[in-house]
Amino acid sequence: FMEPRPPTPSSLPSKLTVNFVLPYAAELSKAEVDMVIVPATTGQMGILPGHVPTIAELKPGLLSVHEGNDVKKYFISSGFAFVHSNSYADILAVEAVPLDRIDPAQVQKGLSEFTQKLNSASTDLDKAEAQIGVDVHSALNSALTG
Amino acid sequence: MASTAAVPFWRSAGMTYITYSNICANLVRNCLKEPYKSEAISREKVHFSVTKWADGKPQKPTIRSDSPEE
């Protein structure tokens, strides 16, 4: 019932085939694009056709899909990106929202709230949760302003 | 050869990846504009019952839910 994996072509394909999926919907399914830039934990990573097979853990940040002159940007909360040798990229995210759906006031409020929590946190777990809050809100902030 | 991979701060604080990922997702959902925010929150509501077993017999089930019980 499952489709077999598309074979690795002998010459470099011109397009990257992207499957960008969320737990509740497939945002992109076998979309042929020129490039995607994903927010990996090691930094923004650009994926072009012919990219070396990679598994990357994603951090909260901006994902951009480049097709010709269009760029579609999404903010993702976390996830993974898999690049296969046949120039297929699978991007799995838990939450992905287009930037215009983010409320900047809430982001600022969250950022100051969590920065405060980080300063007053006592246990390791509280500190970790507050740090996550600060990271996510600062990433949201820079996605909105950058 | 010792493994030199740096441990992320949440892992060293005792948190698992899935907990970290869920916290990030909840924070992002809280920063959405309406109506997307209420859609996202209602989409992620869960309601389930957990039954622990002992000696081959089920114990009293506990219900875990995000929707208020009337």
CSV table of C-alpha atoms in Angstrom, one decimal:
chain,number,residue,atom,x,y,z
A,1,PHE,CA,0.0,0.0,0.0
A,2,MET,CA,2.9,2.3,0.6
A,3,GLU,CA,4.5,3.9,-2.5
A,4,PRO,CA,8.1,2.8,-2.9
A,5,ARG,CA,10.7,5.5,-2.3
A,6,PRO,CA,11.3,7.5,-5.5
A,7,PRO,CA,14.7,6.5,-6.8
A,8,THR,CA,17.8,8.7,-6.6
A,9,PRO,CA,18.3,10.2,-10.1
A,10,SER,CA,21.7,9.8,-11.7
A,11,SER,CA,22.0,13.5,-12.6
A,12,LEU,CA,21.2,16.4,-10.3
A,13,PRO,CA,17.5,17.2,-10.2
A,14,SER,CA,16.6,20.9,-10.8
A,15,LYS,CA,13.9,21.1,-8.1
A,16,LEU,CA,13.7,20.1,-4.5
A,17,THR,CA,10.5,18.1,-3.6
A,18,VAL,CA,9.2,19.2,-0.2
A,19,ASN,CA,6.8,17.4,2.0
A,20,PHE,CA,6.0,19.9,4.8
A,21,VAL,CA,3.7,18.2,7.3
A,22,LEU,CA,2.0,19.0,10.6
A,23,PRO,CA,0.3,16.6,13.0
A,24,TYR,CA,-3.1,17.7,11.8
A,25,ALA,CA,-2.5,18.7,8.1
A,26,ALA,CA,0.0,18.5,5.2
A,27,GLU,CA,1.0,22.1,4.5
A,28,LEU,CA,3.0,21.1,1.4
A,29,SER,CA,2.8,17.7,-0.2
A,30,LYS,CA,5.4,16.8,-2.9
A,31,ALA,CA,5.8,20.5,-3.8
A,32,GLU,CA,8.6,21.2,-6.2
A,33,VAL,CA,10.5,24.2,-5.1
A,34,ASP,CA,14.0,25.8,-5.6
A,35,MET,CA,15.1,26.0,-2.0
A,36,VAL,CA,13.9,25.8,1.6
A,37,ILE,CA,15.7,27.5,4.6
A,38,VAL,CA,15.0,25.7,7.8
A,39,PRO,CA,15.8,26.8,11.4
A,40,ALA,CA,18.0,24.0,12.5
A,41,THR,CA,19.5,23.9,16.1
A,42,THR,CA,22.9,24.5,14.4
A,43,GLY,CA,21.6,27.6,12.6
A,44,GLN,CA,19.6,28.6,9.5
A,45,MET,CA,20.2,25.8,7.0
A,46,GLY,CA,19.5,26.2,3.3
A,47,ILE,CA,18.5,23.1,1.4
A,48,LEU,CA,18.9,23.0,-2.3
A,49,PRO,CA,18.4,20.1,-4.8
A,50,GLY,CA,21.2,17.7,-4.5
A,51,HIS,CA,21.8,18.5,-0.8
A,52,VAL,CA,23.7,15.8,1.1
A,53,PRO,CA,21.3,13.5,3.1
A,54,THR,CA,20.8,15.1,6.4
A,55,ILE,CA,18.7,14.8,9.6
A,56,ALA,CA,18.3,18.1,11.4
A,57,GLU,CA,16.5,18.9,14.6
A,58,LEU,CA,14.7,22.2,14.2
A,59,LYS,CA,14.4,25.0,16.8
A,60,PRO,CA,11.7,27.6,17.1
A,61,GLY,CA,12.2,29.9,14.1
A,62,LEU,CA,11.5,30.9,10.5
A,63,LEU,CA,11.1,28.4,7.7
A,64,SER,CA,11.1,29.9,4.2
A,65,VAL,CA,10.1,28.1,1.0
A,66,HIS,CA,11.6,29.7,-2.1
A,67,GLU,CA,10.0,29.0,-5.5
A,68,GLY,CA,11.0,31.3,-8.4
A,69,ASN,CA,10.5,34.8,-7.0
A,70,ASP,CA,8.0,33.8,-4.3
A,71,VAL,CA,9.0,33.2,-0.7
A,72,LYS,CA,6.5,31.7,1.7
A,73,LYS,CA,7.5,32.1,5.4
A,74,TYR,CA,6.2,30.1,8.3
A,75,PHE,CA,7.1,30.2,12.0
A,76,ILE,CA,7.6,26.7,13.3
A,77,SER,CA,7.6,25.7,17.0
A,78,SER,CA,10.0,22.8,16.7
A,79,GLY,CA,10.4,19.7,14.6
A,80,PHE,CA,12.7,17.8,12.3
A,81,ALA,CA,13.9,18.0,8.7
A,82,PHE,CA,15.1,15.0,6.7
A,83,VAL,CA,16.8,15.4,3.4
A,84,HIS,CA,17.1,12.3,1.3
A,85,SER,CA,19.5,11.5,-1.5
A,86,ASN,CA,16.8,11.8,-4.1
A,87,SER,CA,16.3,15.5,-3.4
A,88,TYR,CA,13.2,15.0,-1.3
A,89,ALA,CA,13.0,17.0,1.9
A,90,ASP,CA,10.6,16.0,4.6
A,91,ILE,CA,9.9,18.8,7.1
A,92,LEU,CA,7.9,17.8,10.2
A,93,ALA,CA,6.8,20.5,12.5
A,94,VAL,CA,4.4,20.5,15.5
A,95,GLU,CA,3.0,24.0,14.8
A,96,ALA,CA,3.7,26.1,11.8
A,97,VAL,CA,2.0,29.4,11.3
A,98,PRO,CA,2.2,32.1,8.6
A,99,LEU,CA,3.7,35.2,10.1
A,100,ASP,CA,0.6,37.3,9.6
A,101,ARG,CA,-1.3,35.1,12.2
A,102,ILE,CA,1.1,36.0,15.0
A,103,ASP,CA,0.0,38.7,17.5
A,104,PRO,CA,3.0,41.0,18.2
A,105,ALA,CA,1.4,42.3,21.5
A,106,GLN,CA,1.2,38.8,22.9
A,107,VAL,CA,4.8,38.1,21.8
A,108,GLN,CA,6.1,41.1,23.7
A,109,LYS,CA,4.0,40.3,26.7
A,110,GLY,CA,5.2,36.7,26.7
A,111,LEU,CA,8.8,37.8,26.3
A,112,SER,CA,8.8,40.1,29.3
A,113,GLU,CA,6.8,37.6,31.4
A,114,PHE,CA,9.3,34.8,30.8
A,115,THR,CA,12.3,37.0,31.2
A,116,GLN,CA,11.0,37.8,34.6
A,117,LYS,CA,10.3,34.1,35.4
A,118,LEU,CA,13.8,33.3,34.3
A,119,ASN,CA,15.2,35.8,36.8
A,120,SER,CA,13.1,34.5,39.7
A,121,ALA,CA,13.3,30.8,38.9
A,122,SER,CA,14.7,28.5,41.5
A,123,THR,CA,14.6,24.8,40.5
A,124,ASP,CA,16.3,23.5,37.4
A,125,LEU,CA,13.0,22.6,35.8
A,126,ASP,CA,11.6,26.1,36.4
A,127,LYS,CA,14.7,27.6,34.9
A,128,ALA,CA,14.5,25.3,31.9
A,129,GLU,CA,10.8,26.2,31.3
A,130,ALA,CA,11.4,29.9,31.6
A,131,GLN,CA,14.4,29.6,29.3
A,132,ILE,CA,12.2,27.8,26.7
A,133,GLY,CA,9.7,30.7,27.0
A,134,VAL,CA,12.4,33.3,26.5
A,135,ASP,CA,13.8,31.4,23.5
A,136,VAL,CA,10.4,30.9,21.8
A,137,HIS,CA,9.3,34.5,22.3
A,138,SER,CA,12.6,36.0,21.1
A,139,ALA,CA,12.5,33.8,18.0
A,140,LEU,CA,8.9,35.0,17.4
A,141,ASN,CA,10.0,38.5,17.9
A,142,SER,CA,12.9,38.3,15.5
A,143,ALA,CA,10.7,36.5,12.9
A,144,LEU,CA,8.2,39.4,13.1
A,145,THR,CA,10.7,42.2,12.9
A,146,GLY,CA,13.4,40.6,10.7
B,1,MET,CA,35.9,7.5,22.6
B,2,ALA,CA,33.6,9.5,24.9
B,3,SER,CA,30.5,11.1,23.3
B,4,THR,CA,31.0,14.8,23.2
B,5,ALA,CA,27.6,15.9,22.0
B,6,ALA,CA,26.5,18.9,24.0
B,7,VAL,CA,23.4,18.2,26.0
B,8,PRO,CA,20.6,20.7,25.5
B,9,PHE,CA,19.6,22.7,28.6
B,10,TRP,CA,16.2,21.2,28.9
B,11,ARG,CA,17.6,17.6,28.8
B,12,SER,CA,20.1,18.4,31.6
B,13,ALA,CA,17.2,19.8,33.6
B,14,GLY,CA,15.4,16.5,33.3
B,15,MET,CA,12.9,17.3,30.6
B,16,THR,CA,12.3,15.0,27.6
B,17,TYR,CA,12.2,16.2,24.0
B,18,ILE,CA,8.5,15.6,23.7
B,19,THR,CA,7.8,17.8,26.8
B,20,TYR,CA,10.1,20.5,25.3
B,21,SER,CA,8.4,20.3,21.9
B,22,ASN,CA,4.9,20.5,23.5
B,23,ILE,CA,5.8,23.5,25.6
B,24,CYS,CA,7.1,25.3,22.5
B,25,ALA,CA,4.0,24.5,20.5
B,26,ASN,CA,1.7,25.7,23.3
B,27,LEU,CA,3.7,29.0,23.6
B,28,VAL,CA,3.4,29.6,19.9
B,29,ARG,CA,-0.4,28.8,19.9
B,30,ASN,CA,-0.9,31.4,22.7
B,31,CYS,CA,0.7,34.0,20.5
B,32,LEU,CA,-1.7,33.6,17.6
B,33,LYS,CA,-4.4,36.1,16.6
B,34,GLU,CA,-8.0,35.3,16.9
B,35,PRO,CA,-9.7,33.3,15.3
B,36,TYR,CA,-6.6,31.1,14.7
B,37,LYS,CA,-5.9,31.0,18.4
B,38,SER,CA,-9.2,29.5,19.4
B,39,GLU,CA,-9.1,27.1,16.4
B,40,ALA,CA,-5.6,25.9,17.5
B,41,ILE,CA,-6.5,25.5,21.1
B,42,SER,CA,-9.7,23.6,20.5
B,43,ARG,CA,-7.9,21.4,18.0
B,44,GLU,CA,-5.4,20.3,20.6
B,45,LYS,CA,-7.9,19.5,23.4
B,46,VAL,CA,-7.6,15.9,24.6
B,47,HIS,CA,-10.0,13.8,26.6
B,48,PHE,CA,-9.0,10.3,27.6
B,49,SER,CA,-9.2,7.6,30.3
B,50,VAL,CA,-6.3,5.8,31.8
B,51,THR,CA,-6.7,2.4,33.6
B,52,LYS,CA,-3.8,1.0,35.6
B,53,TRP,CA,-3.6,-2.8,36.0
B,54,ALA,CA,-2.5,-4.8,39.0
B,55,ASP,CA,-2.5,-8.6,39.4
B,56,GLY,CA,-4.1,-8.9,36.0
B,57,LYS,CA,-7.1,-6.8,37.1
B,58,PRO,CA,-8.0,-3.3,36.0
B,59,GLN,CA,-8.0,-0.7,38.8
B,60,LYS,CA,-10.3,2.3,38.8
B,61,PRO,CA,-9.9,4.3,35.6
B,62,THR,CA,-8.9,8.0,35.8
B,63,ILE,CA,-10.2,10.5,33.2
B,64,ARG,CA,-7.9,13.2,32.0
B,65,SER,CA,-9.5,16.0,30.1
B,66,ASP,CA,-9.1,19.5,28.8
B,67,SER,CA,-12.9,20.0,28.5
B,68,PRO,CA,-14.7,21.0,31.7
B,69,GLU,CA,-16.8,18.2,33.1
B,70,GLU,CA,-20.3,19.2,34.0
